[in-house]
Amino acid sequence: MAAFLQWRRFVFFDKETVKDPSENGKNFQLPVGLAACDSGRGHIVLGDMDGQIWFLTRSLQLSSFQAYKLRVTHLYQLKQHNILVSVGQDEPGINPLVKVWNLDKKDSGSPLCTRIFPAIPGNKPTEVSCLSVHENLNFMAIGFTDGSVVLTKGDITRDRHSKTLSLHEGNCPITGLAFRQAGKVTHLFVATLEKVQCYTLSLKEYPRIELDTHGCALRCSALTDPSQDSQFIVAGDDCVYLYQPDERGPCFAFDGHKLLTHWHRGYLLLLTHNNKSPSKSDYGSRQTSPSEKHILTIYDLDNKFIAYSAAFDDVIDVLAEWGSFYVLTRDRTLYMLQEKDTQTKLEMLFKKNLFVMAINLAKSQHLDNDGLSEIFRQYGDHLYVKGDHDGAIQQYIRTIGKLEPSYVIRKFLDAQRIHNLTAYLQALHRQSLANADHTTLLLNCYTKLKDSSKLEEFIKSNESEVHFDVEIAIKVLRQAGYHSHAVFLAERHMHHEWYLKIQLEDLKNYQEALRYIGRLPFDQAESNMKRYGKILMHHVPESSTILLKRLCTDYHPNKDSTDRDSLDSPAENKANPEEFIPVFANNPRELRAFLEHMIEVDPFSPEGVYDTLLELRLQDWAHEQDPGKKKVLQEAALSLLRSDNTVFDKALLLCQMHNFKEGVLYLYEKGKLYQQIMHYHMQNEEYGKVVEACKRYGDSEVCLWEQALGYFARKEENCKAYISEVLQHIDENNLMPPLLVVQTLAHNSTASLSVIKDYLINKLERETQQIEEDERKIRQYREETAHLRAEIQELKTCAKIFQKTKCSMCNSPLELPSVHFLCGHSFHQHCLESFAESEAECPTCTPENRKVMDMLRAQDQKRDLHDHFHRQLKCSNDGFSVIADYFGRGVFNKLTLITDPPGGKSGAGNLEAEFNRDLLINTKRNV
């Protein structure tokens, strides 16, 4: 039971006397003799003792119609339908009559009466005490003073579609009726002076439950709205009770004799006077002295305060319409109680520091989140000033999302209030509104408090519960020395770089770091081994080498990987082993094992792998003293060179650096650097090797013999045997002019004439033979030239007799017309026309003639190639041969070609030109 004496009183309503706009500000006057009142559908309905029903609009316009001949006793205005139900009398005596009015339809200017029936519970006429109508128009209950209740079921606006039955009988007058609809279940609350009962109308036989053994006076009951679960209110002189259909609910100790009870929008209105009623039997007595004061009190049951309380003179009724309460008094005055706006009410509460009540009020008024947050902030400020920091932080937590966090954080930066700051920051993270600075501050709070349990709870919380910047958290924990917590966070949220950095730099747990890398997807494992490979190789070389072998062959993450993406990685992942060679900078043994593994698994490994392995093997070969082992290492190095996977320049440089003779010579030969081979032997003064190199590679580069001769010529030692061998080969292949040979050997003081005697004799004999052969050819060419000239002269001066009897083309006997050429070939004219490209040339001689002409044109084009001539002359060892060749081509002669005039056939005028051309062609052919 809640005692209302402890409830605070406020003035949340403004009282105002309603003025008549048509009477220049005078008080509005209600009709005389009012007996019944109700409101709804935008008007106030009044019934008087003369049988009239009045309608008062918001603009204070009154209208009426005659509803009964005598008086109106009860009115019920439905809220969802424009239907009015009234009870009154048309005849003297106890003859109550129920009328149902359709206010949307008119009949002679008055509302249409759709139904009239007498209100009689039985055979004995009885006065109506109360009336209630269901909003669905299917139920209407009428209570009588004899304790009976009549229920009309069906369409209450029509007689044919409804039936009336007696629902309740008793000896105590009915003081209150109310319908309650919950889903498809309909209940009817019945209140008398002595009992409160509930009928279930949606079930057959209408079962009844007795809720209480004390009742209330007339008009002292009401039904709350659905937000309060549609509870039935019964106002007694000592308490106000609330009822559910099956039980009694809470009660409130509101003292005073109750005259009227209403419920509207969360407010309970009680009209009382201080003198208690002497007897419950006087249920309907409203006889009061003209000077008696009625006290109207408006309660807010949810927030436990009195919203308004004031005294009025002889109140008839209190109605709710147009967002306000209207108080009707016997002196025909109409008062309006206008509720203050929510902000005004809150400010009144703020002034009295009633923040809890303000919060409850704001929630009940459905204030938005911004408004609620401002109340929480003010409440928090109030508690903070009072020194209640724990309470203040709880209010500030409720402002998260609306109030800037820095406003709160600044207030609690003092070390003594670190607990409160921690609570606020925790709430900030739970609502996913914390930034990196907030995370840093919270973790610093944990570390300063040394609250490991809270710290673990925070970092191990589910992501759905707490959200924070993981990277910032890792940094803070690492800086504070909480390495295990930082490692947990990094591993849980897959911050691989931070995990490895802490394990390697702080915890020095190299084996665990290596294990973790082996669980990562390929790309991340590769990048982290490039970054931390040197550190790992220094401390755990064997395990690091094994992981690198996996990474560069066919990498698959370990099965205990927490990264789901790694399970979906491609079937084959290979890193480039050449990129990991720097990792082994100080571990040559592991590097050798790694490289040998790579070329064994993948013979097509990058060239850098072979080059590095070659360098390692050459180093071992250079430092090895045991001849047997040295031979094995030599073969191993040569096998790498023969694999054709090394870079030639690098391999050659490595062999030269380590003085690996076999490798150098192999690479020279492989690269066709024959001069380098011979120079190598020359540098080492290996005379036999020099001659051998000339024999082996001289056919490819003939200049080797010349270089060998010059080499031996410069030697002061006795190299006659080698010089003789070189001269013999030069002589046999005519590689050098004799004069050059003599000049070359003149530099050698030990070389005598006997060394080149045989060479010179052989050379002179061959030259003599060549001269004789050339003179023979000259005589031959002169004879042939003289013969050709004689033949040409004959052609010029003598007639040519053509004696050919067969066609040179088809070998058939010649028949006229035929064509004869000076060359001696004859053709049928039709054969010549069919097969000859030109009638002026012999088809048989044309191919050979064209070759000659092409040669002449080529020589003519090359006559002006002076640069080419000089370059060839400069580079040639035998300049005389070059000049002779160009003389032979006619470069130094001016040659004029005589050709046929364009478009003309052979005739007498062209005979000289034909003879000259034929002479030229025959001359070239014979040559």
Coordinates of C-alpha atoms in Angstrom, one line a residue, residues 12-18 39 44 58 225 260-270 296-300 307-309 312 315 317-328 333-340 345:
F12 CA 1.5 20.8 -13.3
F13 CA -1.8 22.2 -14.5
D14 CA -2.9 25.8 -15.0
K15 CA -6.4 26.6 -13.7
E16 CA -8.4 29.0 -15.9
T17 CA -12.0 30.1 -15.8
V18 CA -13.5 29.6 -19.3
S39 CA -17.4 14.0 -23.4
I44 CA -19.0 17.9 -24.3
R58 CA -14.4 23.7 -28.6
D225 CA -6.2 2.9 -20.5
L260 CA -16.0 11.2 -8.3
T261 CA -13.3 9.1 -10.0
H262 CA -11.9 9.5 -13.5
W263 CA -8.9 8.2 -15.5
H264 CA -7.4 10.0 -18.4
R265 CA -4.0 9.6 -20.1
G266 CA -2.2 8.2 -17.1
Y267 CA -3.8 10.5 -14.6
L268 CA -6.2 9.5 -11.8
L269 CA -8.7 12.3 -10.9
L270 CA -10.3 12.1 -7.5
L296 CA -10.0 17.9 -7.0
T297 CA -6.7 15.9 -6.9
I298 CA -4.8 14.7 -10.0
Y299 CA -2.5 11.8 -9.3
D300 CA 0.3 10.4 -11.4
A307 CA 0.2 16.6 -10.4
Y308 CA -2.4 19.1 -9.2
S309 CA -4.7 19.7 -6.3
F312 CA -13.8 23.9 -6.2
V315 CA -18.5 20.2 -8.6
D317 CA -18.4 16.5 -13.0
V318 CA -14.9 16.6 -14.4
L319 CA -14.5 15.9 -18.1
A320 CA -11.5 15.4 -20.4
E321 CA -11.6 16.8 -23.9
W322 CA -9.4 18.8 -26.3
G323 CA -6.3 17.9 -24.3
S324 CA -7.5 19.5 -21.0
F325 CA -9.7 18.8 -18.1
Y326 CA -12.9 20.7 -17.7
V327 CA -14.5 21.2 -14.2
L328 CA -18.3 21.8 -14.2
T333 CA -19.1 28.0 -14.1
L334 CA -16.7 26.1 -16.3
Y335 CA -13.1 25.7 -15.4
M336 CA -10.3 24.5 -17.6
L337 CA -7.2 22.7 -16.3
Q338 CA -4.5 23.0 -18.9
E339 CA -1.5 20.7 -18.4
K340 CA 1.9 22.4 -18.6
K345 CA 7.4 20.4 -15.7

